[in-house]
Structures are given as C-alpha cells and as structure tokens.
Coordinates of C-alpha atoms in Angstrom, one line a residue:
Chain A
M195 CA 82.0 33.8 -67.3
E196 CA 82.2 31.8 -64.1
R197 CA 84.5 28.7 -63.0
I198 CA 82.6 26.3 -61.1
P199 CA 83.4 23.1 -58.6
V200 CA 81.5 20.2 -59.4
E201 CA 81.6 16.5 -58.6
P202 CA 83.7 14.2 -60.7
R203 CA 81.6 11.4 -62.3
E204 CA 83.1 9.0 -59.9
D205 CA 83.4 6.4 -62.6
W206 CA 85.3 8.9 -64.9
R207 CA 88.5 7.3 -65.6
E208 CA 87.1 3.7 -66.7
T209 CA 84.8 6.1 -69.0
A210 CA 87.7 7.6 -70.3
E211 CA 89.5 4.0 -70.9
V212 CA 86.3 2.8 -72.6
H213 CA 86.3 5.5 -75.3
G214 CA 89.8 5.2 -75.9
F215 CA 91.3 8.5 -74.0
Q216 CA 94.3 7.0 -73.0
F217 CA 96.1 9.8 -71.8
H218 CA 93.9 11.4 -69.3
T219 CA 96.8 11.1 -66.2
P220 CA 100.0 11.4 -68.1
D221 CA 103.2 10.9 -65.8
D222 CA 100.8 10.5 -63.0
E223 CA 99.6 14.3 -63.1
L224 CA 95.6 15.3 -64.0
Y225 CA 95.4 16.4 -67.6
W226 CA 91.4 16.2 -67.7
D227 CA 90.2 17.8 -64.7
E228 CA 86.4 17.5 -64.0
S229 CA 86.3 18.6 -60.6
V230 CA 85.4 22.0 -62.3
Y231 CA 84.1 23.6 -65.2
Y232 CA 83.2 26.8 -66.8
R233 CA 80.2 28.3 -67.7
L234 CA 79.6 31.3 -70.4
T235 CA 76.8 32.5 -71.8
L236 CA 75.3 32.2 -75.2
E237 CA 76.2 35.6 -76.2
Q238 CA 79.9 35.3 -74.4
I239 CA 80.2 32.3 -77.0
E240 CA 78.8 34.0 -80.3
R241 CA 79.5 37.4 -80.2
D242 CA 83.1 37.0 -78.6
L243 CA 84.3 33.5 -79.6
E244 CA 82.6 32.4 -82.3
N245 CA 81.9 35.2 -84.8
P246 CA 85.8 36.7 -84.3
T247 CA 87.3 33.2 -85.4
E248 CA 85.4 33.2 -88.1
E249 CA 86.4 36.5 -89.3
L250 CA 90.1 36.7 -88.1
E251 CA 90.2 33.0 -90.3
Q252 CA 89.3 35.1 -93.4
L253 CA 91.9 38.1 -92.0
C254 CA 94.5 35.2 -92.0
F255 CA 93.9 34.1 -95.7
Q256 CA 94.6 37.4 -96.7
V257 CA 97.9 37.2 -94.7
V258 CA 98.6 33.8 -96.9
E259 CA 97.7 36.1 -99.9
R260 CA 99.8 39.0 -99.2
A261 CA 102.7 36.5 -98.3
L262 CA 102.9 34.9 -101.7
T263 CA 102.8 37.9 -104.0
D264 CA 105.3 39.3 -101.2
E265 CA 108.9 37.3 -101.1
T266 CA 109.8 39.3 -98.4
V267 CA 107.2 38.3 -95.7
L268 CA 108.3 34.5 -96.5
M269 CA 111.6 35.2 -95.9
R270 CA 110.3 37.2 -92.4
L271 CA 108.6 33.8 -91.8
G272 CA 111.7 31.7 -91.6
I273 CA 110.3 29.7 -94.6
P274 CA 113.3 28.1 -96.8
E275 CA 113.1 29.5 -100.3
Y276 CA 113.1 25.8 -101.6
F277 CA 109.4 25.7 -100.6
W278 CA 108.1 28.8 -101.9
D279 CA 106.8 27.8 -105.1
Y280 CA 106.0 24.2 -103.7
I281 CA 103.4 26.4 -100.9
T282 CA 102.3 28.8 -103.7
G283 CA 101.0 26.1 -105.5
S284 CA 99.2 24.1 -102.9
W285 CA 97.1 27.6 -101.8
R286 CA 96.8 28.3 -106.0
S287 CA 95.3 24.9 -106.6
Q288 CA 92.8 25.1 -103.5
E289 CA 94.7 22.4 -101.4
R290 CA 92.1 22.2 -98.8
N291 CA 92.6 22.3 -95.2
L292 CA 91.2 20.3 -92.5
Y293 CA 91.3 21.7 -88.9
G294 CA 93.1 24.6 -86.3
R295 CA 92.9 25.8 -83.5
M296 CA 92.9 29.6 -82.2
D297 CA 94.0 30.7 -79.0
F298 CA 92.6 33.6 -76.8
A299 CA 93.2 35.4 -73.6
Y300 CA 89.3 36.0 -72.6
S301 CA 87.6 36.8 -69.3
G302 CA 83.9 37.2 -70.0
N303 CA 84.5 40.7 -70.5
G304 CA 85.7 42.9 -73.4
P305 CA 86.9 41.6 -76.9
A306 CA 88.9 37.7 -76.6
K307 CA 92.4 38.8 -77.9
L308 CA 94.5 36.4 -80.1
L309 CA 97.5 34.9 -78.6
E310 CA 98.4 32.6 -81.5
Y311 CA 96.9 30.1 -84.0
N312 CA 98.0 26.5 -84.0
A313 CA 96.9 26.1 -88.0
D314 CA 98.8 23.5 -88.8
T315 CA 99.3 20.6 -85.7
P316 CA 97.2 21.2 -83.0
T317 CA 96.4 18.9 -80.6
A318 CA 93.6 18.5 -77.5
L319 CA 91.2 17.6 -80.3
Y320 CA 89.8 14.3 -78.8
E321 CA 89.3 15.3 -75.5
S322 CA 87.6 18.6 -77.1
S323 CA 85.5 16.8 -79.2
I324 CA 84.6 13.4 -77.9
F325 CA 85.2 13.4 -73.9
Q326 CA 84.0 17.0 -73.2
W327 CA 80.4 16.2 -74.9
V328 CA 80.5 12.6 -73.2
W329 CA 80.9 14.5 -69.8
L330 CA 78.2 16.9 -70.7
E331 CA 75.8 14.7 -71.4
Q332 CA 76.7 12.3 -68.4
A333 CA 76.7 15.5 -65.9
I334 CA 73.2 16.4 -67.2
E335 CA 72.1 13.1 -66.7
R336 CA 73.3 12.7 -63.4
D337 CA 72.3 16.1 -62.3
L338 CA 75.6 17.5 -61.8
I339 CA 74.8 20.3 -64.1
P340 CA 71.7 22.0 -64.6
R341 CA 69.4 20.1 -67.5
E342 CA 69.5 23.0 -70.1
S343 CA 73.1 23.0 -70.0
D344 CA 74.7 23.5 -73.6
Q345 CA 78.1 23.2 -75.2
F346 CA 80.0 24.9 -78.1
N347 CA 81.3 21.5 -79.3
S348 CA 80.1 20.4 -82.7
I349 CA 83.7 19.4 -83.6
H350 CA 83.0 15.7 -84.1
E351 CA 79.8 16.5 -86.6
A352 CA 82.6 19.1 -88.5
L353 CA 85.0 16.6 -88.6
T354 CA 83.5 13.6 -90.2
Q355 CA 81.8 16.0 -93.0
A356 CA 85.3 17.5 -93.8
W357 CA 86.8 14.5 -94.3
S358 CA 83.9 12.9 -96.4
S359 CA 84.1 16.0 -98.1
L360 CA 88.0 16.0 -98.9
E361 CA 86.9 12.9 -101.1
I362 CA 89.9 10.7 -100.2
K363 CA 89.5 8.2 -103.4
D364 CA 92.8 6.1 -102.2
V365 CA 94.2 4.7 -99.1
L366 CA 94.7 7.9 -96.4
H367 CA 98.0 7.4 -94.5
L368 CA 97.9 9.1 -90.9
A369 CA 101.4 9.7 -89.4
C370 CA 102.6 10.7 -86.2
C371 CA 106.2 10.3 -84.0
K372 CA 106.8 7.5 -82.4
D373 CA 106.4 7.5 -78.6
T374 CA 103.7 9.9 -78.5
A375 CA 101.2 8.7 -76.5
E376 CA 99.0 11.9 -77.0
D377 CA 99.9 12.5 -80.9
E378 CA 98.7 8.8 -81.4
G379 CA 95.7 9.3 -79.7
T380 CA 95.0 12.1 -81.9
V381 CA 96.2 10.6 -85.1
E382 CA 93.9 7.5 -84.2
Y383 CA 90.5 9.6 -83.6
M384 CA 91.6 11.3 -86.8
A385 CA 91.5 7.9 -88.4
D386 CA 88.2 7.1 -87.3
C387 CA 86.4 10.3 -88.2
A388 CA 88.1 9.8 -91.9
R389 CA 87.0 5.8 -91.8
Q390 CA 83.2 7.3 -91.3
G391 CA 84.0 9.6 -94.0
G392 CA 84.4 6.8 -96.3
A393 CA 88.3 6.7 -96.6
E394 CA 90.4 3.8 -95.7
T395 CA 93.1 4.6 -93.2
R396 CA 97.0 3.2 -92.4
L397 CA 98.5 4.3 -89.5
I398 CA 102.2 5.1 -90.0
Y399 CA 105.2 6.7 -87.8
I400 CA 107.1 9.7 -89.2
E401 CA 110.5 7.9 -88.7
D402 CA 109.4 4.9 -91.2
I403 CA 108.3 7.1 -93.9
G404 CA 110.6 5.7 -97.3
I405 CA 111.0 7.1 -100.5
N406 CA 111.4 4.7 -103.5
T407 CA 113.0 4.6 -106.5
K408 CA 110.1 7.0 -108.5
G409 CA 110.3 9.5 -105.4
Q410 CA 107.4 8.5 -104.2
F411 CA 107.2 8.0 -100.3
T412 CA 106.3 4.9 -99.0
D413 CA 104.9 3.2 -96.2
L414 CA 106.6 0.1 -94.5
Q415 CA 104.8 -2.3 -97.3
D416 CA 106.4 0.0 -99.8
T417 CA 102.9 1.1 -101.0
P418 CA 103.2 4.8 -102.2
I419 CA 101.5 7.0 -99.9
E420 CA 99.1 9.5 -102.0
T421 CA 97.1 11.2 -99.3
M422 CA 98.5 12.0 -95.8
F423 CA 97.5 13.2 -92.7
K424 CA 100.7 14.3 -90.7
L425 CA 100.9 15.3 -87.3
Y426 CA 104.3 16.9 -87.8
P427 CA 105.0 20.3 -87.9
W428 CA 105.4 21.8 -91.5
E429 CA 108.9 23.5 -90.2
W430 CA 110.0 20.8 -89.4
M431 CA 109.0 18.7 -92.6
M432 CA 110.8 21.2 -94.5
S433 CA 113.8 21.0 -92.8
E434 CA 115.1 17.5 -92.6
E435 CA 116.8 14.6 -94.8
F436 CA 113.7 14.2 -97.3
S437 CA 112.6 17.7 -97.3
E438 CA 113.3 18.4 -100.8
R439 CA 111.2 14.9 -102.0
I440 CA 108.6 17.0 -100.6
P441 CA 106.8 18.5 -103.9
G442 CA 107.9 16.0 -106.3
S443 CA 106.3 13.4 -104.4
N444 CA 102.9 14.2 -105.3
V445 CA 101.5 13.5 -101.9
R446 CA 98.2 15.3 -101.0
F447 CA 99.6 16.5 -97.3
I448 CA 96.2 17.7 -94.7
E449 CA 97.5 20.1 -93.4
P450 CA 98.4 21.6 -96.9
G451 CA 101.8 23.3 -97.6
W452 CA 100.1 26.6 -97.2
K453 CA 99.3 26.3 -93.4
A454 CA 103.1 26.9 -92.6
I455 CA 102.6 30.5 -93.1
L456 CA 99.2 30.5 -90.8
S457 CA 101.1 28.4 -87.8
N458 CA 104.0 30.6 -87.3
K459 CA 104.2 33.3 -84.8
G460 CA 105.1 35.6 -87.3
L461 CA 101.5 35.7 -88.7
L462 CA 101.1 37.7 -85.5
P463 CA 102.9 41.0 -86.5
L464 CA 101.7 40.6 -90.1
L465 CA 97.6 40.6 -88.7
W466 CA 99.0 43.5 -86.8
E467 CA 100.6 45.3 -90.0
M468 CA 97.8 44.7 -92.1
F469 CA 94.7 45.2 -90.0
E470 CA 96.3 47.3 -86.8
G471 CA 93.7 48.0 -84.4
H472 CA 91.3 45.2 -85.1
P473 CA 89.3 44.5 -81.5
N474 CA 90.9 40.8 -81.4
L475 CA 94.5 41.4 -82.1
L476 CA 97.2 42.2 -79.6
P477 CA 99.8 45.0 -80.9
A478 CA 102.9 42.7 -82.2
Y479 CA 106.3 43.1 -84.2
F480 CA 108.8 41.3 -85.6
D481 CA 112.0 41.3 -82.7
G482 CA 114.1 44.2 -83.8
D483 CA 111.5 45.9 -85.0
P484 CA 111.5 49.7 -84.0
A485 CA 108.1 50.1 -84.0
A486 CA 108.2 47.6 -80.7
T487 CA 109.0 50.4 -78.9
A488 CA 105.3 50.9 -78.9
L489 CA 105.1 48.4 -76.2
E490 CA 106.9 50.1 -73.7
G491 CA 108.5 47.3 -72.4
N492 CA 105.6 45.1 -71.8
Y493 CA 105.1 42.4 -74.1
V494 CA 105.8 38.6 -74.6
R495 CA 108.9 37.3 -76.8
K496 CA 108.0 34.2 -78.6
P497 CA 109.9 32.2 -80.9
L498 CA 108.5 31.8 -84.7
F499 CA 107.9 28.5 -84.0
S500 CA 107.3 27.1 -80.6
R501 CA 104.9 24.7 -79.2
E502 CA 103.3 24.1 -75.4
G503 CA 104.6 27.3 -73.8
A504 CA 108.5 26.6 -74.7
N505 CA 110.8 29.3 -74.8
I506 CA 108.5 31.9 -74.0
E507 CA 109.8 35.0 -72.1
F508 CA 107.7 37.8 -70.4
F509 CA 108.7 41.5 -70.4
E510 CA 107.1 43.9 -67.8
G511 CA 108.8 47.6 -67.8
G512 CA 111.6 46.2 -69.8
E513 CA 112.3 43.9 -66.9
Q514 CA 112.1 40.0 -67.9
T515 CA 109.8 38.5 -65.3
I516 CA 109.3 35.1 -66.7
N517 CA 111.4 33.0 -68.8
I518 CA 110.3 29.2 -70.0
D519 CA 113.1 26.7 -71.1
G520 CA 113.1 25.2 -74.4
D521 CA 114.5 24.3 -77.7
Y522 CA 112.9 26.4 -79.7
G523 CA 114.1 30.0 -81.1
A524 CA 117.1 29.9 -83.3
E525 CA 114.6 30.8 -86.4
G526 CA 113.9 34.0 -85.1
H527 CA 111.2 35.7 -82.6
I528 CA 107.9 38.1 -82.5
V529 CA 107.0 40.4 -79.7
Q530 CA 103.5 40.3 -78.5
A531 CA 101.9 43.4 -76.3
L532 CA 101.5 41.8 -72.7
N533 CA 98.1 40.6 -72.0
P534 CA 97.8 38.2 -69.3
L535 CA 95.4 35.4 -68.9
P536 CA 92.5 36.3 -66.8
H537 CA 92.6 34.9 -63.4
F538 CA 89.8 32.4 -61.8
N539 CA 90.8 31.7 -58.3
G540 CA 94.4 31.2 -59.0
N541 CA 93.7 29.4 -62.0
Y542 CA 95.1 30.8 -65.9
P543 CA 92.4 29.7 -68.2
M544 CA 93.3 29.8 -72.2
I545 CA 90.9 29.6 -74.8
G546 CA 91.0 27.3 -77.7
S547 CA 88.7 27.8 -80.5
W548 CA 88.6 25.1 -83.2
L549 CA 87.8 25.5 -86.8
V550 CA 86.8 22.7 -88.9
A551 CA 86.9 23.6 -92.8
S552 CA 88.0 26.9 -91.7
Q553 CA 84.1 27.1 -89.9
P554 CA 84.3 27.9 -85.9
C555 CA 83.0 24.6 -84.3
G556 CA 83.6 24.6 -80.5
I557 CA 86.0 25.5 -77.8
C558 CA 88.3 23.9 -75.4
I559 CA 89.6 25.9 -71.9
R560 CA 92.8 24.7 -70.5
E561 CA 94.0 25.9 -67.5
D562 CA 97.6 26.2 -66.0
A563 CA 98.8 27.6 -62.5
T564 CA 100.9 30.2 -64.2
L565 CA 100.3 32.9 -66.9
V566 CA 101.9 30.6 -69.7
T567 CA 99.8 27.6 -71.0
G568 CA 102.7 24.7 -71.0
D569 CA 102.5 21.1 -71.7
D570 CA 100.9 20.4 -67.7
A571 CA 97.8 22.5 -68.7
R572 CA 94.7 20.8 -67.1
F573 CA 92.2 20.5 -69.6
V574 CA 88.7 21.7 -68.3
P575 CA 85.3 21.2 -69.5
H576 CA 82.8 24.0 -70.1
I577 CA 79.2 24.6 -70.7
I578 CA 76.7 27.0 -72.2
L579 CA 74.0 28.5 -69.9
G580 CA 72.1 31.5 -70.3
Chain B
M295 CA 72.0 23.6 -79.9
K296 CA 75.7 24.3 -80.1
R297 CA 77.1 20.5 -79.9
S298 CA 77.0 17.6 -81.9
K299 CA 73.9 15.6 -81.9
S300 CA 75.6 12.5 -81.0
V301 CA 79.0 11.7 -81.3
K302 CA 80.1 7.9 -83.1
L303 CA 83.5 6.2 -83.1
V304 CA 83.6 3.1 -85.0
A305 CA 86.8 1.7 -83.7
M306 CA 88.3 3.4 -81.0
G307 CA 87.8 2.0 -77.6
T308 CA 84.4 -0.2 -77.1
G309 CA 82.1 2.2 -75.5
L310 CA 78.7 2.5 -75.6
L311 CA 78.5 5.0 -78.1
L312 CA 79.7 2.9 -80.6
I313 CA 78.4 1.8 -83.6
A314 CA 79.7 -0.9 -86.0
A315 CA 81.5 -0.1 -89.2
C316 CA 79.5 -0.6 -92.1
D317 CA 80.5 -3.7 -94.3
E318 CA 82.1 -2.6 -97.5
A319 CA 80.6 -4.8 -100.6
K320 CA 82.1 -8.1 -101.1
V321 CA 82.9 -9.9 -104.2
D322 CA 82.5 -13.7 -104.9
T323 CA 86.0 -15.3 -105.4
A324 CA 88.2 -18.4 -104.6
L325 CA 91.7 -18.7 -103.1
F326 CA 94.0 -21.5 -103.9
E327 CA 97.3 -22.9 -103.3
S328 CA 98.0 -24.5 -106.5
V329 CA 96.2 -25.3 -109.6
D330 CA 95.3 -29.0 -108.5
Q331 CA 93.4 -27.5 -105.4
C332 CA 91.6 -25.3 -108.2
T333 CA 90.6 -27.8 -111.0
G334 CA 89.6 -30.4 -108.0
L335 CA 86.8 -27.5 -106.8
G336 CA 85.3 -28.1 -110.1
F337 CA 86.7 -24.9 -112.1
S338 CA 88.0 -25.2 -115.6
K339 CA 91.8 -26.5 -116.0
Q340 CA 92.2 -23.3 -118.4
E341 CA 90.5 -21.0 -115.9
C342 CA 92.8 -22.2 -112.9
T343 CA 96.3 -22.1 -115.3
T344 CA 95.6 -18.7 -116.2
N345 CA 94.7 -17.3 -112.9
Y346 CA 97.8 -18.9 -111.7
K347 CA 99.7 -17.7 -114.3
N348 CA 98.7 -14.0 -113.8
A349 CA 99.1 -14.2 -110.1
Q350 CA 102.8 -15.0 -110.8
Q351 CA 103.1 -12.6 -113.0
T352 CA 101.6 -10.0 -110.8
H353 CA 103.8 -11.7 -107.9
I354 CA 106.8 -10.3 -109.3
V355 CA 106.1 -6.9 -109.7
A356 CA 103.4 -6.4 -106.4
A357 CA 105.2 -8.3 -103.9
P358 CA 106.3 -6.4 -101.3
K359 CA 110.4 -6.1 -101.9
Y360 CA 113.4 -6.0 -99.2
T361 CA 116.7 -5.1 -99.9
S362 CA 117.5 -7.9 -97.0
R363 CA 116.6 -11.6 -96.5
L364 CA 116.5 -10.9 -93.0
D365 CA 114.3 -8.5 -92.9
C366 CA 111.6 -10.3 -95.5
E367 CA 111.9 -13.3 -93.3
A368 CA 111.2 -11.2 -90.3
D369 CA 107.9 -10.2 -91.8
F370 CA 107.2 -13.7 -93.7
G371 CA 109.0 -16.3 -92.1
A372 CA 112.1 -18.3 -92.3
E373 CA 113.0 -19.9 -95.7
K374 CA 109.7 -18.1 -96.9
C375 CA 111.5 -15.1 -99.6
E376 CA 113.2 -15.6 -102.5
K377 CA 115.4 -13.3 -104.7
A378 CA 113.3 -11.1 -106.9
P379 CA 114.6 -10.8 -110.6
Q380 CA 115.0 -7.1 -110.0
R381 CA 118.2 -5.2 -108.6
T382 CA 118.4 -2.0 -106.4
T383 CA 120.4 0.7 -108.4
S384 CA 123.5 0.0 -107.2
G385 CA 123.2 -3.5 -108.0
G386 CA 122.6 -5.4 -104.7
S387 CA 120.1 -8.1 -104.6
V388 CA 115.9 -7.3 -104.0
F389 CA 114.1 -10.1 -101.9
M390 CA 110.7 -10.6 -101.4
P391 CA 108.1 -13.7 -100.0
L392 CA 107.3 -16.6 -101.8
M393 CA 103.7 -16.8 -103.2
A394 CA 101.6 -19.1 -100.9
G395 CA 98.3 -19.2 -102.9
Y396 CA 96.3 -17.0 -105.6
L397 CA 93.1 -15.5 -105.5
M398 CA 91.0 -15.8 -108.6
G399 CA 89.8 -12.7 -110.3
N400 CA 86.4 -11.6 -111.1
M401 CA 84.5 -14.8 -111.4
M402 CA 81.4 -13.0 -113.5
S403 CA 83.6 -11.6 -115.6
G404 CA 85.8 -14.8 -116.3
S405 CA 88.6 -12.7 -116.5
G406 CA 92.1 -14.5 -115.8
R407 CA 93.4 -11.7 -113.5
G408 CA 94.2 -14.0 -110.5
Q409 CA 96.6 -12.5 -107.8
P410 CA 99.0 -13.6 -105.7
L411 CA 98.5 -14.2 -102.0
Y412 CA 101.3 -14.6 -98.9
R413 CA 101.0 -15.9 -95.3
S414 CA 102.7 -13.3 -93.2
A415 CA 105.2 -15.1 -90.2
G416 CA 102.7 -13.7 -87.2
E417 CA 100.0 -14.9 -88.5
A418 CA 100.5 -18.3 -91.1
G419 CA 96.8 -19.2 -91.3
T420 CA 95.8 -15.9 -92.9
F421 CA 96.2 -15.6 -96.5
R422 CA 97.0 -11.6 -97.7
T423 CA 97.2 -10.1 -100.9
A424 CA 100.0 -8.1 -102.0
D425 CA 98.9 -4.9 -100.7
N426 CA 98.8 -7.0 -97.1
K427 CA 94.8 -7.1 -96.7
A428 CA 93.6 -10.2 -95.1
V429 CA 91.4 -12.4 -97.4
G430 CA 90.6 -15.6 -95.8
S431 CA 92.4 -18.9 -94.3
K432 CA 90.1 -21.5 -95.9
I433 CA 90.9 -22.9 -99.7
G434 CA 88.2 -22.6 -101.7
R435 CA 85.2 -20.5 -103.0
T436 CA 84.9 -17.5 -100.6
Q437 CA 83.9 -13.7 -100.5
V438 CA 86.4 -11.2 -100.1
A439 CA 86.0 -7.3 -99.7
K440 CA 85.8 -5.5 -103.2
S441 CA 89.0 -3.2 -102.3
A442 CA 91.0 -6.7 -101.6
A443 CA 90.4 -8.0 -104.3
A444 CA 91.3 -4.9 -106.7
T445 CA 94.6 -5.1 -108.7
P446 CA 97.5 -5.1 -105.9
T447 CA 99.6 -2.1 -106.7
T448 CA 103.4 -2.4 -108.0
K449 CA 105.6 -2.2 -105.1
T450 CA 108.6 0.3 -106.2
R451 CA 111.2 -0.4 -103.9
T452 CA 112.0 2.0 -101.0
T453 CA 115.5 3.1 -101.2
S454 CA 115.7 5.0 -97.9
R455 CA 113.8 5.2 -94.9
G456 CA 114.1 7.5 -91.5
G457 CA 113.9 10.8 -93.6
F458 CA 111.6 12.5 -91.3
G459 CA 111.9 12.8 -87.4
K460 CA 115.0 13.9 -87.0
N461 CA 113.3 17.2 -84.9
A462 CA 111.5 14.8 -82.8
R463 CA 114.4 12.6 -81.8
S464 CA 116.2 15.9 -80.4
S465 CA 113.4 16.6 -77.7
M466 CA 111.7 14.4 -75.6
R467 CA 107.5 15.5 -75.4
R468 CA 104.6 13.2 -75.1
S469 CA 102.9 15.4 -78.1
F470 CA 104.7 17.6 -81.1
G471 CA 101.8 19.3 -81.7
G472 CA 100.9 22.5 -79.7

C-alpha cells in the first residue's frame, strides 16, 4: 500500500457538479482530494479487506442471533425494551438489509483491524461508488495513472441489483433530515439506484413525516408510507415522539430494525467476547468491565452511539491523550485496544469497506491529519495495481 | 476487473454517463372539466356521467386532506378549497381542494371508474391526480402513465407531524450518517 501524489484533473470541480456531486468542498474545505491516491495490490484487497469483510459479516449475524436469545445483550446495547420484540420480528421474518460500511485500520502489512461497523446510516456512498469510479476512468484516459489500474468498486452495480431484488411493489419513500446537503445527496443517489431497480420513489424529510388515524406514517400528501429508506439512525428513531408508533405502522424499513444491533459500538465487545483472538478484531470491552484491565491503559473509549469521531477519547498508559468534543455518550461507552491508524506522510487513512446485501463490493479511503477520522477528513481515491 | 463495468444515473446531474429513464407503459384515456366537454368530444352521455359521478365519489375519500383551510389554499390556491364531509377526532373541520376535472377510467374495458383531478397553486395549468401525479394540461384524449391512471389511495387524515427529527435539531452537522 502506497500513497502516491498525482495531478488533479483540471476540470474535476465541473465534472463533480455535472455528476450531481455537490458537497465536494463543504464550508470551503476540501473533502474530495484527488491530488493523491492510494495504490493497493490485488492480494491486499482480496486477502486483507474483501475476504475479512465477508467473514466478519457472518460473525455479526451470529451476534444478532445471540442478542435476540439473550435479553442481557439488548440491555447492554442500550436498546429500549419496547423495541425488543420488534427487532426480533424484523430478524425472524428475514427483513433484508441493503448496505453498510466497516471501517478498518490497515497499513498494507498484517491483518486489517475492524474499528467499527456503520451498519445503519453509512455515508460517503456516492463518492465511493460513482465519483471515485469516474476519477479512475478519466485518470487512465488522461495518462495520470497506469493504464492497467483497477479499483475495488462494484458498489453501483451491487446497489442497483440489490434494489431490484428488494422488489418494492409500492412507492418507496426515502427520508433524510432537513439542511444536510450531504445526506440529501446520498438519498438522491439511492433514489436513482432504486428507480433503476424498478421502484417509484418520493423524497421526504424526516421532520415532515406524519401519522394518520390508522397509525400509518404519512408523507406531505397524506399518502401512507409503505416502504421507507431512512438516512436517520435507528437509535434516534427509537427515542422520539413517534417511536412507539413504529411497530404498528407496518412500514418496511431499509435498513431493517435488526441493524440497530450492529450499528451500535457495543457490537465490538460482543464480537470480541464471542470470537476472541480473531485476527481482524481488536480486544474490546464494555466500559466498566473488569476484564478491560487487559488493555493495560492503552485504549480508545467510544460512546455506544457516536458519529464522525465525536466524543472519542484516547488513553495511553492510563493517561488521556486525545479527547474529541461532541454530544454523544449518555447511553454508555465501550473501550477498544489502541490500534492507531497507520500514517503516510503525516496523513492517517482509514479504509471503509462497503457491503451491499451483505456482500463486500468496494472500498473508500478517508484521510485525516489526526488519528481520529472526523467529518473534516478528506476522501482520497484508490487504485489496484500489481 | 474489480470495478463496475459502467455507472449509470438516471436523474442526478446531467452528465455524460446519464441515460434516459425508460418510459413507463401508457394507457389511453381522456381528461375533462365537465360532462359537457366529455360529450362534446363524442363520448356517450352515459359514459361521461358515470365517470364524472365516480370521480366525485372518489374525490371525497382520495382528495388530499388538511386541518386548516390556509394550508390547503397554500397548496391549491385562494378559494380553491372546500370543507370535506369528514371531521377530525376532536370534531374539527377538514379541508380538501376543489375537484378541477376528471380522468376517464379504462377506455378499453368501458368501466366507469373515473377519478378526480386537481390543479395545484404552483402549476395551475397542469392537472394532477389525487396522488399528485401530473397527467397533462390539455382537455380531451390523451395518454397517461399506467401508474397515474390507477385508482388513487384513500387519504386517511394525518393527525400530527414532526414526531421524528428531534435528535437532529439538537446538533448542527452536515450529515447524520457516519
């Protein structure tokens, strides 16, 4: 794995806008960065990322099975008791999932280590799937990178296929929050894939969802919502005014309710408890577990629910060395063995490994100038060569 | 090859990689504002009346419903709304747009299942179904997408909105994903 400087396409901003990629430079800070790319070998991709992602997904399913037969697990995950039956039902009736992103620390040598699993509302999808692909094609065409370069990225094909196999017969509603340009972009992209899969789509803001006298959720035209893709975390869905109406609403949610178990950082200690020593896992414990002394004071403390690096604390030799602000953490924490991201010329890349319908289908690399990948990280493309 | 053979988007942007969306199957039908317009175009009096009556009945259950006349007029224009026969659970009034026309039912089978049409404030030239699908702007025979010609859904009144999104309001981010 190498970090290689490269000439940016001089027209990349125009190309981005033409392709509907509007948030490439939010708040005047570069997010899409094609002045550099990472080169991985095919062996690194397949042996160290693709295969482990597939294997870890299967281990995650075993965690779900266990959580649904052992209520103490759901309790430790901080999932409200009201939803236990609902979540169990969504798994037992085999409600299908669409996508997720596992984040790894990986340097090119040794096994990739799972840092966390964004199983419910992963973002950076469009730029991974489309814009990274467009960059590769054009960079080859313009001789900026070697002709025989490839990329681990069949995300778009996998998504359109997955949407068509979800067989949505009625209208598909896609929901995200107001005033979030990036999320709107993601939802519009998803809608595009779903339409190619044959669905009829309508966008709605999470804040605009209504409830009718029959207990169905409705859109702004009062049309009952039957199937909804929601770019809004399950733990929030389960803690708001309409939460208790979810089970009776008969909405088919994408992602399904059981994803609440996997999108929780509590997944990490559960995986370690069940598969201790697995090469792609880091030792992890629920905060307060006496067994955590095994980490000898070198660990990262994370809230059960946290996004984009918020409320992350690093400890080395028992001393706090990094502490990121944020609004998360009231629901509990986990601790995970300290395994810093590798650095390349002062940059810390984190590899996101995409799953669509539980199959690995691509990666994205986000670089930060610090050890914690926050929402100011830059998206950097990759190639496979060798 | 470990990458997609092609990436196609149907609606985002307008770039090189775009392809046109496949056209949905269309059905033959006609739209009118009145029974007279209908018979004027050579349809039988009975066919026109049955379709119109059916549209009026469907109008009651399928028209979009509002608990405030102002909200309704914001969507459909000043004095373009009427009181619906329905009541809210607490006995309050319910409003719906005036029926602006009707779409004939399946012409091939000769069914009388006409459905109501509306004109929205923002785009008054266009007729829309009760499910908010545009079906055209010209009176008379036309073709509309099969899904638009389907029987509109019954609108059960929305009793409250805004029950999701509180957590998002409490933080300022450009994304709520991770």
